PDB file of C-alpha atoms in Angstrom:
ATOM      1  CA  MET A   1     -10.610 -30.647  -0.390  1.00  0.00           C
ATOM      2  CA  GLN A   2      -7.770 -29.330  -2.696  1.00  0.00           C
ATOM      3  CA  LYS A   3     -10.070 -27.072  -4.740  1.00  0.00           C
ATOM      4  CA  LYS A   4     -11.517 -25.322  -1.371  1.00  0.00           C
ATOM      5  CA  SER A   5      -7.403 -24.817  -0.385  1.00  0.00           C
ATOM      6  CA  VAL A   6      -6.943 -23.454  -4.081  1.00  0.00           C
ATOM      7  CA  TRP A   7      -9.938 -20.789  -3.688  1.00  0.00           C
ATOM      8  CA  THR A   8      -8.747 -19.768   0.001  1.00  0.00           C
ATOM      9  CA  GLN A   9      -5.115 -19.030  -1.438  1.00  0.00           C
ATOM     10  CA  VAL A  10      -6.779 -17.083  -4.399  1.00  0.00           C
ATOM     11  CA  GLY A  11      -9.093 -15.253  -1.664  1.00  0.00           C
ATOM     12  CA  ARG A  12      -6.177 -14.544   0.567  1.00  0.00           C
ATOM     13  CA  PHE A  13      -3.979 -12.972  -2.541  1.00  0.00           C
ATOM     14  CA  LEU A  14      -7.054 -10.758  -3.718  1.00  0.00           C
ATOM     15  CA  PHE A  15      -7.974  -9.851  -0.311  1.00  0.00           C
ATOM     16  CA  LEU A  16      -3.976  -8.560  -0.001  1.00  0.00           C
ATOM     17  CA  LEU A  17      -3.912  -6.892  -3.595  1.00  0.00           C
ATOM     18  CA  ILE A  18      -7.408  -5.219  -2.582  1.00  0.00           C
ATOM     19  CA  LEU A  19      -6.043  -4.155   0.464  1.00  0.00           C
ATOM     20  CA  VAL A  20      -2.908  -2.728  -0.529  1.00  0.00           C
ATOM     21  CA  ASN A  21      -4.483  -1.036  -3.558  1.00  0.00           C
ATOM     22  CA  PHE A  22      -7.144   0.607  -1.103  1.00  0.00           C
ATOM     23  CA  VAL A  23      -4.307   1.967   0.979  1.00  0.00           C
ATOM     24  CA  GLY A  24      -2.851   3.745  -2.222  1.00  0.00           C
ATOM     25  CA  TYR A  25      -6.106   4.667  -3.086  1.00  0.00           C
ATOM     26  CA  ILE A  26      -6.707   6.471   0.044  1.00  0.00           C
ATOM     27  CA  ALA A  27      -2.955   8.236  -0.208  1.00  0.00           C
ATOM     28  CA  SER A  28      -3.960   9.297  -3.818  1.00  0.00           C
ATOM     29  CA  CYS A  29      -6.911  11.303  -2.331  1.00  0.00           C
ATOM     30  CA  TYR A  30      -4.616  13.597  -1.033  1.00  0.00           C
ATOM     31  CA  MET A  31      -3.025  14.663  -4.630  1.00  0.00           C
ATOM     32  CA  THR A  32      -5.730  16.854  -5.962  1.00  0.00           C
ATOM     33  CA  ALA A  33      -5.762  19.213  -8.618  1.00  0.00           C
ATOM     34  CA  ASP A  34      -4.641  22.151  -6.288  1.00  0.00           C
ATOM     35  CA  THR A  35      -2.306  20.146  -4.527  1.00  0.00           C
ATOM     36  CA  LEU A  36      -0.516  18.878  -7.560  1.00  0.00           C
ATOM     37  CA  ASN A  37      -0.185  22.763  -8.636  1.00  0.00           C
ATOM     38  CA  TRP A  38       1.400  23.367  -5.665  1.00  0.00           C
ATOM     39  CA  TYR A  39       3.848  20.247  -5.875  1.00  0.00           C
ATOM     40  CA  HIS A  40       4.760  21.462  -9.355  1.00  0.00           C
ATOM     41  CA  GLY A  41       5.583  24.655  -8.360  1.00  0.00           C
ATOM     42  CA  LEU A  42       8.044  23.148  -6.122  1.00  0.00           C
ATOM     43  CA  PRO A  43      11.702  23.476  -6.979  1.00  0.00           C
ATOM     44  CA  ASN A  44      11.851  19.727  -7.709  1.00  0.00           C
ATOM     45  CA  SER A  45      14.920  17.447  -8.530  1.00  0.00           C
ATOM     46  CA  PRO A  46      15.710  17.148 -11.957  1.00  0.00           C
ATOM     47  CA  LEU A  47      15.693  13.504 -11.592  1.00  0.00           C
ATOM     48  CA  THR A  48      11.944  13.625 -10.464  1.00  0.00           C
ATOM     49  CA  PRO A  49      10.090  11.285 -12.865  1.00  0.00           C
ATOM     50  CA  PRO A  50       6.976  12.749 -14.818  1.00  0.00           C
ATOM     51  CA  ASP A  51       3.528  12.002 -13.115  1.00  0.00           C
ATOM     52  CA  TRP A  52       2.579   9.275 -15.112  1.00  0.00           C
ATOM     53  CA  MET A  53       5.516   7.151 -14.148  1.00  0.00           C
ATOM     54  CA  PHE A  54       4.561   7.033 -10.367  1.00  0.00           C
ATOM     55  CA  GLY A  55       1.303   5.208 -11.204  1.00  0.00           C
ATOM     56  CA  ILE A  56       3.037   2.440 -13.176  1.00  0.00           C
ATOM     57  CA  VAL A  57       5.575   2.048 -10.277  1.00  0.00           C
ATOM     58  CA  TRP A  58       3.226   2.114  -7.365  1.00  0.00           C
ATOM     59  CA  SER A  59       0.940  -0.606  -9.560  1.00  0.00           C
ATOM     60  CA  VAL A  60       3.943  -2.965  -9.463  1.00  0.00           C
ATOM     61  CA  LEU A  61       5.066  -2.182  -6.089  1.00  0.00           C
ATOM     62  CA  PHE A  62       1.474  -2.956  -4.606  1.00  0.00           C
ATOM     63  CA  PHE A  63       1.316  -6.104  -6.447  1.00  0.00           C
ATOM     64  CA  MET A  64       4.721  -7.358  -5.060  1.00  0.00           C
ATOM     65  CA  MET A  65       3.861  -6.155  -1.693  1.00  0.00           C
ATOM     66  CA  ALA A  66       0.545  -8.088  -1.839  1.00  0.00           C
ATOM     67  CA  LEU A  67       2.492 -11.120  -3.048  1.00  0.00           C
ATOM     68  CA  SER A  68       5.504 -10.560  -0.388  1.00  0.00           C
ATOM     69  CA  TYR A  69       2.510 -10.958   2.578  1.00  0.00           C
ATOM     70  CA  PHE A  70       0.978 -13.490   0.701  1.00  0.00           C
ATOM     71  CA  LEU A  71       3.955 -15.835   0.660  1.00  0.00           C
ATOM     72  CA  VAL A  72       4.279 -15.561   4.380  1.00  0.00           C
ATOM     73  CA  TRP A  73       0.604 -15.467   5.449  1.00  0.00           C
ATOM     74  CA  GLY A  74      -0.163 -17.284   8.631  1.00  0.00           C
ATOM     75  CA  LYS A  75       3.667 -17.399   9.572  1.00  0.00           C
ATOM     76  CA  ALA A  76       4.827 -13.933   9.904  1.00  0.00           C
ATOM     77  CA  SER A  77       3.187 -11.258  11.752  1.00  0.00           C
ATOM     78  CA  PRO A  78       1.355  -8.655   9.772  1.00  0.00           C
ATOM     79  CA  ARG A  79       2.582  -6.008  12.353  1.00  0.00           C
ATOM     80  CA  TRP A  80       5.506  -4.511  10.194  1.00  0.00           C
ATOM     81  CA  PHE A  81       3.692  -4.944   6.772  1.00  0.00           C
ATOM     82  CA  VAL A  82       0.433  -2.849   8.048  1.00  0.00           C
ATOM     83  CA  ILE A  83       2.719  -0.139   9.544  1.00  0.00           C
ATOM     84  CA  GLN A  84       4.716   0.333   6.289  1.00  0.00           C
ATOM     85  CA  LEU A  85       1.487   0.376   4.301  1.00  0.00           C
ATOM     86  CA  LEU A  86      -0.067   3.260   6.929  1.00  0.00           C
ATOM     87  CA  ALA A  87       3.384   4.976   6.669  1.00  0.00           C
ATOM     88  CA  ASN A  88       2.941   5.251   3.151  1.00  0.00           C
ATOM     89  CA  MET A  89      -0.195   6.536   3.473  1.00  0.00           C
ATOM     90  CA  LEU A  90       0.964   9.170   6.092  1.00  0.00           C
ATOM     91  CA  TRP A  91       3.445  10.385   3.667  1.00  0.00           C
ATOM     92  CA  SER A  92       0.923  11.490   1.105  1.00  0.00           C
ATOM     93  CA  PHE A  93      -1.174  13.451   4.048  1.00  0.00           C
ATOM     94  CA  CYS A  94       1.810  15.078   5.248  1.00  0.00           C
ATOM     95  CA  PHE A  95       3.243  16.079   2.179  1.00  0.00           C
ATOM     96  CA  PHE A  96       0.061  16.620  -0.158  1.00  0.00           C
ATOM     97  CA  TYR A  97      -2.656  17.449   2.227  1.00  0.00           C
ATOM     98  CA  LEU A  98      -0.497  19.505   4.829  1.00  0.00           C
ATOM     99  CA  ARG A  99       1.798  20.527   2.036  1.00  0.00           C
ATOM    100  CA  SER A 100       4.966  19.727   4.208  1.00  0.00           C
ATOM    101  CA  PRO A 101       7.909  18.661   2.503  1.00  0.00           C
ATOM    102  CA  LEU A 102       9.752  18.616   6.153  1.00  0.00           C
ATOM    103  CA  LEU A 103       7.129  16.348   7.707  1.00  0.00           C
ATOM    104  CA  GLY A 104       6.991  14.055   4.316  1.00  0.00           C
ATOM    105  CA  PHE A 105      10.770  13.760   5.017  1.00  0.00           C
ATOM    106  CA  ILE A 106      10.318  12.631   8.407  1.00  0.00           C
ATOM    107  CA  CYS A 107       7.627  10.264   7.261  1.00  0.00           C
ATOM    108  CA  VAL A 108       9.990   8.708   4.478  1.00  0.00           C
ATOM    109  CA  LEU A 109      12.274   8.374   7.026  1.00  0.00           C
ATOM    110  CA  PHE A 110       9.916   6.317   9.172  1.00  0.00           C
ATOM    111  CA  LEU A 111       8.639   4.326   6.024  1.00  0.00           C
ATOM    112  CA  ILE A 112      12.139   3.309   5.490  1.00  0.00           C
ATOM    113  CA  TYR A 113      12.592   1.957   8.984  1.00  0.00           C
ATOM    114  CA  THR A 114       9.210   0.142   8.934  1.00  0.00           C
ATOM    115  CA  LEU A 115      10.192  -1.397   5.585  1.00  0.00           C
ATOM    116  CA  ILE A 116      13.473  -2.503   6.714  1.00  0.00           C
ATOM    117  CA  MET A 117      11.527  -4.268   9.712  1.00  0.00           C
ATOM    118  CA  CYS A 118       9.170  -5.615   7.662  1.00  0.00           C
ATOM    119  CA  ILE A 119      11.670  -7.214   5.342  1.00  0.00           C
ATOM    120  CA  LYS A 120      13.787  -8.678   8.510  1.00  0.00           C
ATOM    121  CA  SER A 121      10.428 -10.269   9.800  1.00  0.00           C
ATOM    122  CA  PHE A 122       9.585 -12.013   6.555  1.00  0.00           C
ATOM    123  CA  TRP A 123      12.901 -13.058   5.793  1.00  0.00           C
ATOM    124  CA  HIS A 124      12.662 -16.005   8.743  1.00  0.00           C
ATOM    125  CA  TYR A 125      10.009 -17.759   6.984  1.00  0.00           C
ATOM    126  CA  SER A 126      10.801 -16.777   3.222  1.00  0.00           C
ATOM    127  CA  LYS A 127      13.657 -15.259   1.253  1.00  0.00           C
ATOM    128  CA  VAL A 128      11.334 -14.522  -1.495  1.00  0.00           C
ATOM    129  CA  SER A 129       8.817 -12.410   0.245  1.00  0.00           C
ATOM    130  CA  SER A 130      11.510 -10.656   1.884  1.00  0.00           C
ATOM    131  CA  TYR A 131      13.124 -10.027  -2.138  1.00  0.00           C
ATOM    132  CA  LEU A 132       9.841  -8.818  -3.271  1.00  0.00           C
ATOM    133  CA  MET A 133       9.830  -5.855  -0.795  1.00  0.00           C
ATOM    134  CA  VAL A 134      13.261  -4.443  -1.637  1.00  0.00           C
ATOM    135  CA  PRO A 135      12.009  -2.690  -4.752  1.00  0.00           C
ATOM    136  CA  THR A 136       9.568  -0.756  -2.556  1.00  0.00           C
ATOM    137  CA  LEU A 137      12.602   0.022   0.068  1.00  0.00           C
ATOM    138  CA  LEU A 138      14.887   1.267  -3.068  1.00  0.00           C
ATOM    139  CA  TRP A 139      11.922   3.252  -4.114  1.00  0.00           C
ATOM    140  CA  SER A 140      11.297   4.951  -0.789  1.00  0.00           C
ATOM    141  CA  ILE A 141      14.853   5.695  -0.539  1.00  0.00           C
ATOM    142  CA  PHE A 142      14.875   7.556  -3.807  1.00  0.00           C
ATOM    143  CA  ALA A 143      11.785   9.195  -2.583  1.00  0.00           C
ATOM    144  CA  LEU A 144      13.840  10.182   0.524  1.00  0.00           C
ATOM    145  CA  TYR A 145      16.253  11.815  -1.866  1.00  0.00           C
ATOM    146  CA  LEU A 146      13.285  13.574  -4.055  1.00  0.00           C
ATOM    147  CA  ASN A 147      11.486  14.808  -0.811  1.00  0.00           C
ATOM    148  CA  GLY A 148      15.006  15.796   0.866  1.00  0.00           C
ATOM    149  CA  HIS A 149      15.723  17.807  -2.439  1.00  0.00           C
ATOM    150  CA  LEU A 150      12.776  20.233  -1.595  1.00  0.00           C
ATOM    151  CA  ILE A 151      14.261  20.898   1.974  1.00  0.00           C
ATOM    152  CA  PHE A 152      18.269  20.791   1.556  1.00  0.00           C
TER     153      PHE A 152
END
């Protein structure tokens, strides 16, 4: 009985890891060579990280997001977790595919709101789970600054 429970837990975590990375993959599909050329032609902030850093940061954040929801699986509603994933993907669509920093800015504001709601909903079940979502919130606030630099 114990082995089944361990494998069930492993399966849940792997499912979440695949789900979160799948959303990241979909979002990355909007970053074609053409859209990246457009992006590099924008007046980006001097604080804009190099392209290679985004992949590393998002890989760590995706792992932390999966672990965060894993810790509250069956306790907290997945609503805000799923909405924040979709908001994350929506930003890439609006910013890169539509080439709209303004829509991207609005999406990041929405993403920040959904992350705060996700953190609050997880807090009741696991403080660690909430803390694991904070780096994504901080990165999104930084993204808001970078995105806003292109508009204001």
